[in-house]
PDB file of C-alpha atoms in Angstrom:
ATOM      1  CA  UNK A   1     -11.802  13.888  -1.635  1.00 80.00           C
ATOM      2  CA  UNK A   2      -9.189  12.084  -3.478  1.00 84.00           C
ATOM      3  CA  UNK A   3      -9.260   8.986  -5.477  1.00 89.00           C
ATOM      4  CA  UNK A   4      -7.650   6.316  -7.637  1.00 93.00           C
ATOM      5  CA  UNK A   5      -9.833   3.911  -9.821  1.00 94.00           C
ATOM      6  CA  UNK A   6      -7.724   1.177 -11.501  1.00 94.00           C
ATOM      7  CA  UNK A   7      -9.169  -1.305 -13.968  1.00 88.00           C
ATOM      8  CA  UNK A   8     -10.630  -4.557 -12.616  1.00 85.00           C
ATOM      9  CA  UNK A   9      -8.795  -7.971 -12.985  1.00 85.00           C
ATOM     10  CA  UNK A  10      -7.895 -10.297 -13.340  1.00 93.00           C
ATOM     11  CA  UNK A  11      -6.063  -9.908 -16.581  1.00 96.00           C
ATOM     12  CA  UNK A  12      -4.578 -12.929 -18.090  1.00 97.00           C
ATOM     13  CA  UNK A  13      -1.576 -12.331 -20.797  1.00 97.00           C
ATOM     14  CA  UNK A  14       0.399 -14.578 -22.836  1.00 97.00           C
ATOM     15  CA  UNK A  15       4.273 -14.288 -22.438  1.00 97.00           C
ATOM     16  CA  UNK A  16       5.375 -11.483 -24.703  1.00 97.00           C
ATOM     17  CA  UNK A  17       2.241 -10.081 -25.141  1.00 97.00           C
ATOM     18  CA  UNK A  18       1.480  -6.562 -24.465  1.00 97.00           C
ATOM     19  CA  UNK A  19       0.393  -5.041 -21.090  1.00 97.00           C
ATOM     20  CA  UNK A  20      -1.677  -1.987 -19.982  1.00 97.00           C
ATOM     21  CA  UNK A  21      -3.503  -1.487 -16.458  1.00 97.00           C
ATOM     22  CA  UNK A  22      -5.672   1.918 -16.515  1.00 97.00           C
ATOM     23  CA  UNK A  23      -5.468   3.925 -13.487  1.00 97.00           C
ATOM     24  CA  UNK A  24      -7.038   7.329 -13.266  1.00 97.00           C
ATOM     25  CA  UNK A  25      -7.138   9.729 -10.278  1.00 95.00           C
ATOM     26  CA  UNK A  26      -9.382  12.691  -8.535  1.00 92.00           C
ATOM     27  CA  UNK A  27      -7.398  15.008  -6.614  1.00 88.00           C
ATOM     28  CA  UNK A  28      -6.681  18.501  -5.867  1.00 83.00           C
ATOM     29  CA  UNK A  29      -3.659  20.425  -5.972  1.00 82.00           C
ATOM     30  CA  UNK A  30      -0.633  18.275  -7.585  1.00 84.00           C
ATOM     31  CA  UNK A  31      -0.261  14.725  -6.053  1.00 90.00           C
ATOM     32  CA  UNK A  32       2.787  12.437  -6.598  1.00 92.00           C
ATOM     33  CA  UNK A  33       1.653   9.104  -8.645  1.00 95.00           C
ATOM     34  CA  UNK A  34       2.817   5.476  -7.816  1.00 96.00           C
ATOM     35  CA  UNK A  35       2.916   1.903  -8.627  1.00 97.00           C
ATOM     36  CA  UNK A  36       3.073  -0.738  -6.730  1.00 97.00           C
ATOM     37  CA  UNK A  37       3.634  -3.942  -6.808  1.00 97.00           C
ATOM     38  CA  UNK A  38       3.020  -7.129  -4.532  1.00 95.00           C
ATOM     39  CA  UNK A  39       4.255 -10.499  -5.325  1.00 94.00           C
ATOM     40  CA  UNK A  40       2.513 -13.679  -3.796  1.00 89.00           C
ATOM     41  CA  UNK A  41       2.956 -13.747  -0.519  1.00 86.00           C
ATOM     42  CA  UNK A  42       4.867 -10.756   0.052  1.00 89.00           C
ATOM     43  CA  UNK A  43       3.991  -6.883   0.782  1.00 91.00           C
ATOM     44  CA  UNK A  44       3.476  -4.559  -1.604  1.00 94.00           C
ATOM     45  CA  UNK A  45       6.809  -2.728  -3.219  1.00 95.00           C
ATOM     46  CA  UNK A  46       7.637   0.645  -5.299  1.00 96.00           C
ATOM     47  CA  UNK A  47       7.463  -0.159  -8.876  1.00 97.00           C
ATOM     48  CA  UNK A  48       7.355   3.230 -10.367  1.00 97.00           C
ATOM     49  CA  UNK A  49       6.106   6.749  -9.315  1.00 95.00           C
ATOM     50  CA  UNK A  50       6.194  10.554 -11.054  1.00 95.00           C
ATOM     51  CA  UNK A  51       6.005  13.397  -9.049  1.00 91.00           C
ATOM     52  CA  UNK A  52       4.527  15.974 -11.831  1.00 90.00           C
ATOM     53  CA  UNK A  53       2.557  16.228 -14.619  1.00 92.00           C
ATOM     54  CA  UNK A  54       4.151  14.657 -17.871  1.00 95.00           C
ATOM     55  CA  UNK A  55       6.390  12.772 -15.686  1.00 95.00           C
ATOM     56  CA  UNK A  56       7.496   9.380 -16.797  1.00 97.00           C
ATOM     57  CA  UNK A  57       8.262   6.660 -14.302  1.00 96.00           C
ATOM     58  CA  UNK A  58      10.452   3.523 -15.142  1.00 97.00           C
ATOM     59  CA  UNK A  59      11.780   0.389 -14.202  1.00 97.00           C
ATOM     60  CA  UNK A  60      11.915  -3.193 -14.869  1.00 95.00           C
ATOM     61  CA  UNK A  61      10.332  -2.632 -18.494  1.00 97.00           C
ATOM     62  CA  UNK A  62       7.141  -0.982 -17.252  1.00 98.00           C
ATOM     63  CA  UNK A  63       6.224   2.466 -17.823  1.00 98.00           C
ATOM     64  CA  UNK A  64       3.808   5.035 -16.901  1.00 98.00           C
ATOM     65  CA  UNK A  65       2.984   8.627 -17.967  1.00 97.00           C
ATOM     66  CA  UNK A  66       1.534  11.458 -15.204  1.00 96.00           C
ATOM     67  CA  UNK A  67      -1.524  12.740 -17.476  1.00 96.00           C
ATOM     68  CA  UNK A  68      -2.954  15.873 -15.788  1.00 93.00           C
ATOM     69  CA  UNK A  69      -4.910  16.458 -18.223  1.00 94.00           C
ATOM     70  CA  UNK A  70      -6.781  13.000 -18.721  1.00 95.00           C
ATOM     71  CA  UNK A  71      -5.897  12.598 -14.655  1.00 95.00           C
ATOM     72  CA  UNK A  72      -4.602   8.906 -15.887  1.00 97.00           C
ATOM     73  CA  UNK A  73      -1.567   6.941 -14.496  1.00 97.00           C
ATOM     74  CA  UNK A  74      -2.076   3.809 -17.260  1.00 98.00           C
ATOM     75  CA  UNK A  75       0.915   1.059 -16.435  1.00 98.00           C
ATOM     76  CA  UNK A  76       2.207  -0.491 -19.701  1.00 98.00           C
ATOM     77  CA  UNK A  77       4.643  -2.995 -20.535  1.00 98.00           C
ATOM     78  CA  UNK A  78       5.404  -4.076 -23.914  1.00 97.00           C
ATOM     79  CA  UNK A  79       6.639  -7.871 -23.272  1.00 96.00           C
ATOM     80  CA  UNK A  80       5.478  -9.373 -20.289  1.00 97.00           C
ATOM     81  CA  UNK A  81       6.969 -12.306 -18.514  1.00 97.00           C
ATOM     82  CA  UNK A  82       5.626 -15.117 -16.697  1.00 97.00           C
ATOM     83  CA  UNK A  83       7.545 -13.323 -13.609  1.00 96.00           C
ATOM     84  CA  UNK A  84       5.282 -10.231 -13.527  1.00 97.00           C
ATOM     85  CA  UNK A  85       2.331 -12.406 -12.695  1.00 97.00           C
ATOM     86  CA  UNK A  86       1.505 -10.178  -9.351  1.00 97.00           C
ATOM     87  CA  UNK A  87      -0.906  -7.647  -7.829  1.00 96.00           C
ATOM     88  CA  UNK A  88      -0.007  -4.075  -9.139  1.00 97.00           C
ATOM     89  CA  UNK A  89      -1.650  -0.834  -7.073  1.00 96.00           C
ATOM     90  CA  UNK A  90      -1.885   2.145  -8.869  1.00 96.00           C
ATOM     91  CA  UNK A  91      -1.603   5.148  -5.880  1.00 94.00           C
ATOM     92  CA  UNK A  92      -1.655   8.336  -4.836  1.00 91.00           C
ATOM     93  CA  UNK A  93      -0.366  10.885  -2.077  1.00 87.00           C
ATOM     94  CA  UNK A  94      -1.911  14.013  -2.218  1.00 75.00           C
ATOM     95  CA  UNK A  95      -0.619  17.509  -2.260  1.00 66.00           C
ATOM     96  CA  UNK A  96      -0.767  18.941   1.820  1.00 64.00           C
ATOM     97  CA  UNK A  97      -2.029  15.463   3.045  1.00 65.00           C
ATOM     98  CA  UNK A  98      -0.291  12.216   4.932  1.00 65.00           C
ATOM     99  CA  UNK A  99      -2.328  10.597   3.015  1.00 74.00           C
ATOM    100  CA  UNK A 100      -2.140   7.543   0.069  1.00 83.00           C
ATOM    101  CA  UNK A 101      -4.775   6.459  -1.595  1.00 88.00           C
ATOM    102  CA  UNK A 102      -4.452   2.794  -3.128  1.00 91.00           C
ATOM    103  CA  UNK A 103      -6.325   1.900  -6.081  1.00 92.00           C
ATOM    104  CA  UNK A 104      -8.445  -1.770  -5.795  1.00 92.00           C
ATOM    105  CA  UNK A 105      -5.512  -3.403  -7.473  1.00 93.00           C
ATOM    106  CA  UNK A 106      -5.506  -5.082 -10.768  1.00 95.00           C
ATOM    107  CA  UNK A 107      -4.063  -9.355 -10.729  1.00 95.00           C
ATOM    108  CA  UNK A 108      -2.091  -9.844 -13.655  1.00 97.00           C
ATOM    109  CA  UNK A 109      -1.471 -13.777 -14.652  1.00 96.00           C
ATOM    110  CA  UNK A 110       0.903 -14.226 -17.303  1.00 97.00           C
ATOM    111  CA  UNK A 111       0.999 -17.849 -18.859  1.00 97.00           C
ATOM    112  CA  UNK A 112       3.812 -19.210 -20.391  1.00 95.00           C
TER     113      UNK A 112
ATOM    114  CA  UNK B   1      19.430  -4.113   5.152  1.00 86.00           C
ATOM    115  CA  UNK B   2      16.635  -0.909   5.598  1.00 86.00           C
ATOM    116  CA  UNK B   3      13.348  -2.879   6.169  1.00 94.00           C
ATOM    117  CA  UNK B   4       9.870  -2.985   7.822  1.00 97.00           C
ATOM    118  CA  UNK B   5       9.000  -5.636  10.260  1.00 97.00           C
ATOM    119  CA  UNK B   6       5.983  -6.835  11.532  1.00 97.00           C
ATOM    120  CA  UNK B   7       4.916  -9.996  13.990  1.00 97.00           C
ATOM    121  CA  UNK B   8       3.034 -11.990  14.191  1.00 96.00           C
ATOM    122  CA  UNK B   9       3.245 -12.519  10.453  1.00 95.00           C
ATOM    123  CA  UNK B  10      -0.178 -15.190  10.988  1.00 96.00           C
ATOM    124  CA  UNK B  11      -2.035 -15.298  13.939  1.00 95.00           C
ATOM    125  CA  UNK B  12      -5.453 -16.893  14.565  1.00 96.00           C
ATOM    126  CA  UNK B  13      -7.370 -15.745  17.757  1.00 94.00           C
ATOM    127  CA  UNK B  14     -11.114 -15.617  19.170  1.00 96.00           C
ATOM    128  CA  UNK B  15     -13.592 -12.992  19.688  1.00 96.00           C
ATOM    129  CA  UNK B  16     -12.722 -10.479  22.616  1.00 95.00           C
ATOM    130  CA  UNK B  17      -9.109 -11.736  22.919  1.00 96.00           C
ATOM    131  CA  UNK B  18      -6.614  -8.624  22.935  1.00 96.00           C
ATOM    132  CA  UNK B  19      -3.711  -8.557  20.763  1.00 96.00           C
ATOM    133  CA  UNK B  20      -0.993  -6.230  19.241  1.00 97.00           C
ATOM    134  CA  UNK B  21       0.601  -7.040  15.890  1.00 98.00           C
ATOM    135  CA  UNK B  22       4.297  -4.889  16.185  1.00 98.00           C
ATOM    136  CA  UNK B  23       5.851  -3.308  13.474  1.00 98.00           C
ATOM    137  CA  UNK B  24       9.961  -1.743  13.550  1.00 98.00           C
ATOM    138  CA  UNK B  25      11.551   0.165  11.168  1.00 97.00           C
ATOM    139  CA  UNK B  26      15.219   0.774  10.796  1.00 96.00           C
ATOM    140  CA  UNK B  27      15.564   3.557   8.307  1.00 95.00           C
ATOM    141  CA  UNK B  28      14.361   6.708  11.056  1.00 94.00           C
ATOM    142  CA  UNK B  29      11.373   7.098   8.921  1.00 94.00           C
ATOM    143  CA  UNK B  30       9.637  10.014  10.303  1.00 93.00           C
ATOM    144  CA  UNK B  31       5.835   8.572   8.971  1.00 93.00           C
ATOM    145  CA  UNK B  32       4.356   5.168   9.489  1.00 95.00           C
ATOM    146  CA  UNK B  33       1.309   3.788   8.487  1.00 95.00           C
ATOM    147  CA  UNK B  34      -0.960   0.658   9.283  1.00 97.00           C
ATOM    148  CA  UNK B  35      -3.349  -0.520   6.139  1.00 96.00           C
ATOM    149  CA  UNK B  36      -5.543  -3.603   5.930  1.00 96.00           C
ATOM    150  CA  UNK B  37      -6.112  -5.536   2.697  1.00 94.00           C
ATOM    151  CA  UNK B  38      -9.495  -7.022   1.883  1.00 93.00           C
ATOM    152  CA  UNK B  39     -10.497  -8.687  -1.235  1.00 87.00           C
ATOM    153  CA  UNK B  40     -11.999  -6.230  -3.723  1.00 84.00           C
ATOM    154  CA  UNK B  41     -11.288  -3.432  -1.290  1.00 88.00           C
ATOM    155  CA  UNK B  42      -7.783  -2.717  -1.964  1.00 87.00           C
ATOM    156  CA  UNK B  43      -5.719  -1.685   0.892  1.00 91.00           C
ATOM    157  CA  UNK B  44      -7.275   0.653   3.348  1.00 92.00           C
ATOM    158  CA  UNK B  45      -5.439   3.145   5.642  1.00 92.00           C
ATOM    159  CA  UNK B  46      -6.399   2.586   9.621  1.00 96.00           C
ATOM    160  CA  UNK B  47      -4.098   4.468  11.480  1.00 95.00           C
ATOM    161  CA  UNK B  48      -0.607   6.836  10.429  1.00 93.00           C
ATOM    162  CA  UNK B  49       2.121   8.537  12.766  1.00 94.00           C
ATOM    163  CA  UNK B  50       3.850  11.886  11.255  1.00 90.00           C
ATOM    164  CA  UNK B  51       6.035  11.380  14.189  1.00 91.00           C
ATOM    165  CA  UNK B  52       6.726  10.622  17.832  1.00 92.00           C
ATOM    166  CA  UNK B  53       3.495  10.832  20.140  1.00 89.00           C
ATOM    167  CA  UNK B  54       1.703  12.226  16.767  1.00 90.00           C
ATOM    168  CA  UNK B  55      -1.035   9.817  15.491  1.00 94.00           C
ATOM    169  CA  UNK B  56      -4.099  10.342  13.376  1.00 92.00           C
ATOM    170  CA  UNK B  57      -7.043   8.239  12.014  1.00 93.00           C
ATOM    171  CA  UNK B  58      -7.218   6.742   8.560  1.00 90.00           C
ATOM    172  CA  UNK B  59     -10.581   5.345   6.910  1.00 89.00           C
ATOM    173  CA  UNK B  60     -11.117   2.942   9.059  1.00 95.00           C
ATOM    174  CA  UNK B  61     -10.036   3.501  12.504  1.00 96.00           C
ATOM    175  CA  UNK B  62     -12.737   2.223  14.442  1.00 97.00           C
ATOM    176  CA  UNK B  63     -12.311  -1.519  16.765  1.00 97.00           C
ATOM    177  CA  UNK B  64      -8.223  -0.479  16.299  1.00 98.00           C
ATOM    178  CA  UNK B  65      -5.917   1.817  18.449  1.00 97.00           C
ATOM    179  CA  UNK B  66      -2.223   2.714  18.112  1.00 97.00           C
ATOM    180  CA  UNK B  67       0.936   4.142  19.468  1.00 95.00           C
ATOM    181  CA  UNK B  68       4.060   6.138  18.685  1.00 96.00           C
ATOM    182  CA  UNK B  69       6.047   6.541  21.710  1.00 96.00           C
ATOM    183  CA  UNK B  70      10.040   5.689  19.729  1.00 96.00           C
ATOM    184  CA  UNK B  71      10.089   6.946  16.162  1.00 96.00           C
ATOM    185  CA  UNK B  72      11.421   2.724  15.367  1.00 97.00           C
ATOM    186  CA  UNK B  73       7.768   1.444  16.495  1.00 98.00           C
ATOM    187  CA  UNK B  74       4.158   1.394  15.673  1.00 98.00           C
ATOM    188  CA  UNK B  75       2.470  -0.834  17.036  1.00 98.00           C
ATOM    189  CA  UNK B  76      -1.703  -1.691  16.150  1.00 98.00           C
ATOM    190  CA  UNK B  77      -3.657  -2.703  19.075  1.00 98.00           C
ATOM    191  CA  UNK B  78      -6.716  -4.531  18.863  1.00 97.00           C
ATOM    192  CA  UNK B  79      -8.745  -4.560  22.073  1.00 95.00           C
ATOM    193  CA  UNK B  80     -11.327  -7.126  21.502  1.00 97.00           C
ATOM    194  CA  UNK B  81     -10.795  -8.090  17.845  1.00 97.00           C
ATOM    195  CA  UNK B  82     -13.933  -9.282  15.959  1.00 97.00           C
ATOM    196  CA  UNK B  83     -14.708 -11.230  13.111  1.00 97.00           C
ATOM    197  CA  UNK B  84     -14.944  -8.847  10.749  1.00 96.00           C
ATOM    198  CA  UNK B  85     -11.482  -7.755  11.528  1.00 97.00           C
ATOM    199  CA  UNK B  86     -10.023 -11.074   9.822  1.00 98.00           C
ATOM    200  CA  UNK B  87      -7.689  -9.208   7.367  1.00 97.00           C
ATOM    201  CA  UNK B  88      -4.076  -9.086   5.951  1.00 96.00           C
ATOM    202  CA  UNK B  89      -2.847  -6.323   7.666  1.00 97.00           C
ATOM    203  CA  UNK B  90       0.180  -4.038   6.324  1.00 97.00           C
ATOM    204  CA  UNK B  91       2.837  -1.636   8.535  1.00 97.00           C
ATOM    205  CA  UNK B  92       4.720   0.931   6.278  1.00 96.00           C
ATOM    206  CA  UNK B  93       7.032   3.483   6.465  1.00 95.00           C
ATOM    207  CA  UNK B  94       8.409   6.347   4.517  1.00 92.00           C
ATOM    208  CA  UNK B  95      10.506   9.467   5.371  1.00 88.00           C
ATOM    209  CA  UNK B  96       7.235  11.798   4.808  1.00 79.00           C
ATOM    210  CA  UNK B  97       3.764  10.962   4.249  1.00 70.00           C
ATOM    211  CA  UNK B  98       4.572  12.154   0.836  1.00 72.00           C
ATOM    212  CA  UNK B  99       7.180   9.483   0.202  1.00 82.00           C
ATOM    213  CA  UNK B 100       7.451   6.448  -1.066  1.00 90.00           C
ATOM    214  CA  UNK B 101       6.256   3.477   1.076  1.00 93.00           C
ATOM    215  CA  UNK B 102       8.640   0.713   2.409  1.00 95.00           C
ATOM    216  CA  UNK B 103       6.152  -2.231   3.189  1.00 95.00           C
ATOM    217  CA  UNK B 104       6.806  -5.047   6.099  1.00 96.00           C
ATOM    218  CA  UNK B 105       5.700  -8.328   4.688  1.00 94.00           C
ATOM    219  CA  UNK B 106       2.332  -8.299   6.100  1.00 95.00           C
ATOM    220  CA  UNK B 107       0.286 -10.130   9.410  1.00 97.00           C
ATOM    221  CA  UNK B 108      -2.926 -12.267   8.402  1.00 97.00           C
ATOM    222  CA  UNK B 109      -5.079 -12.487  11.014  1.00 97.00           C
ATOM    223  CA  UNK B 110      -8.135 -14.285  11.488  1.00 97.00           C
ATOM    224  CA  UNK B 111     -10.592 -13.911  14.535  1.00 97.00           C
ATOM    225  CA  UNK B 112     -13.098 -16.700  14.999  1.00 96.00           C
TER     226      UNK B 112
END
């Protein structure tokens, strides 16, 4: 069946410093890829997604490439700020299914 | 403003005691979703709705129970909640299962 491993946290940054969360997937077929991301306290939001293979997502300064052929998702930032300290989910929904598949999720603390 | 919302957003019951945490959505989202969050364990799909009267089990159905009878509600019904079933529980809602996922703000429950 389908799958998402993401790297274990937590991961603890400086401010500025440079950020990259690994995420990589099992599936069949051609599944969308997402990000998401949930703030203390709060429930988890869209961050990014790709929908095919060498897709890039964007937004807020992160990035992610759709790697079919490494089946990776990796989540990079190059200057984090004490404001992305958060939970990030890497995710997928798979081809002919109703069904997502959340990675463990990855805590990211970033210290000013 | 399109949103998810769920209530009781905390609730702490015992053993046995029946209870149904509601969830509405306002943006005639066709799919809707109920996850639970446990530490280590990511977030974990019990119970989706393609649509009206159309429910199916997630990963971990079992001690939960749902409905769909308006497309707005899905409500998750515990009959006799247990311990183990202490969780931060997650309604969501897209316009497919394929979509992306618009999260309510989540319920943490705790059965003694």
């Amino acid at each position: 069946g389908n799958s998402v491993t993401q790297m274990e946290g937590p991961v603890t940054l400086s401010e500025e410093a440079f950020l990259t969360i690994n995420c990589t997937y099992t599936a069949t077929g051609y599944p969308s890829l997402f990000w998401y991301v949930q703030y203390p306290g709060e429930g988890l939001q869209l961050l990014l997604k790709a929908t095919k293979a060498d897709d890039k997502g964007s937004n807020k300064g992160f990035e992610a490439t759709y790697r079919k052929e490494t089946t990776s998702f990796h989540l990079e930032k190059g200057s984090v700020q004490v404001s992305d300290s958060a939970v990030y989910f890497c995710a997928l929904s798979g081809t002919g299914t109703y069904k997502y598949i959340f990675g463990t999720g990855t805590r990211l603390k970033v210290l000013a | 403003e399109a949103q998810v919302t769920q209530n009781p957003r905390y609730l702490i019951t015992v053993t046995g005691k029946k209870l149904t945490v509601t969830c509405s959505q306002n943006m005639n989202h066709e799919y809707m979703s109920w996850y639970r969050q446990d530490p280590g364990l990511g977030l974990r799909q019990i119970y989706y709705s393609m649509n009206v009267e159309v429910t199916d089990k997630g990963d971990v159905p079992e001690g939960y129970k749902v409905s769909r009878k308006e497309k707005r509600n899905f409500p998750l019904i515990l009959e006799s909640p247990s311990p183990n079933q202490t969780s931060l529980y997650f309604c969501a809602s897209s316009l497919n299962g394929a979509n992306v996922l618009t999260f309510g703000a989540g319920s943490r429950l705790t059965v003694l």
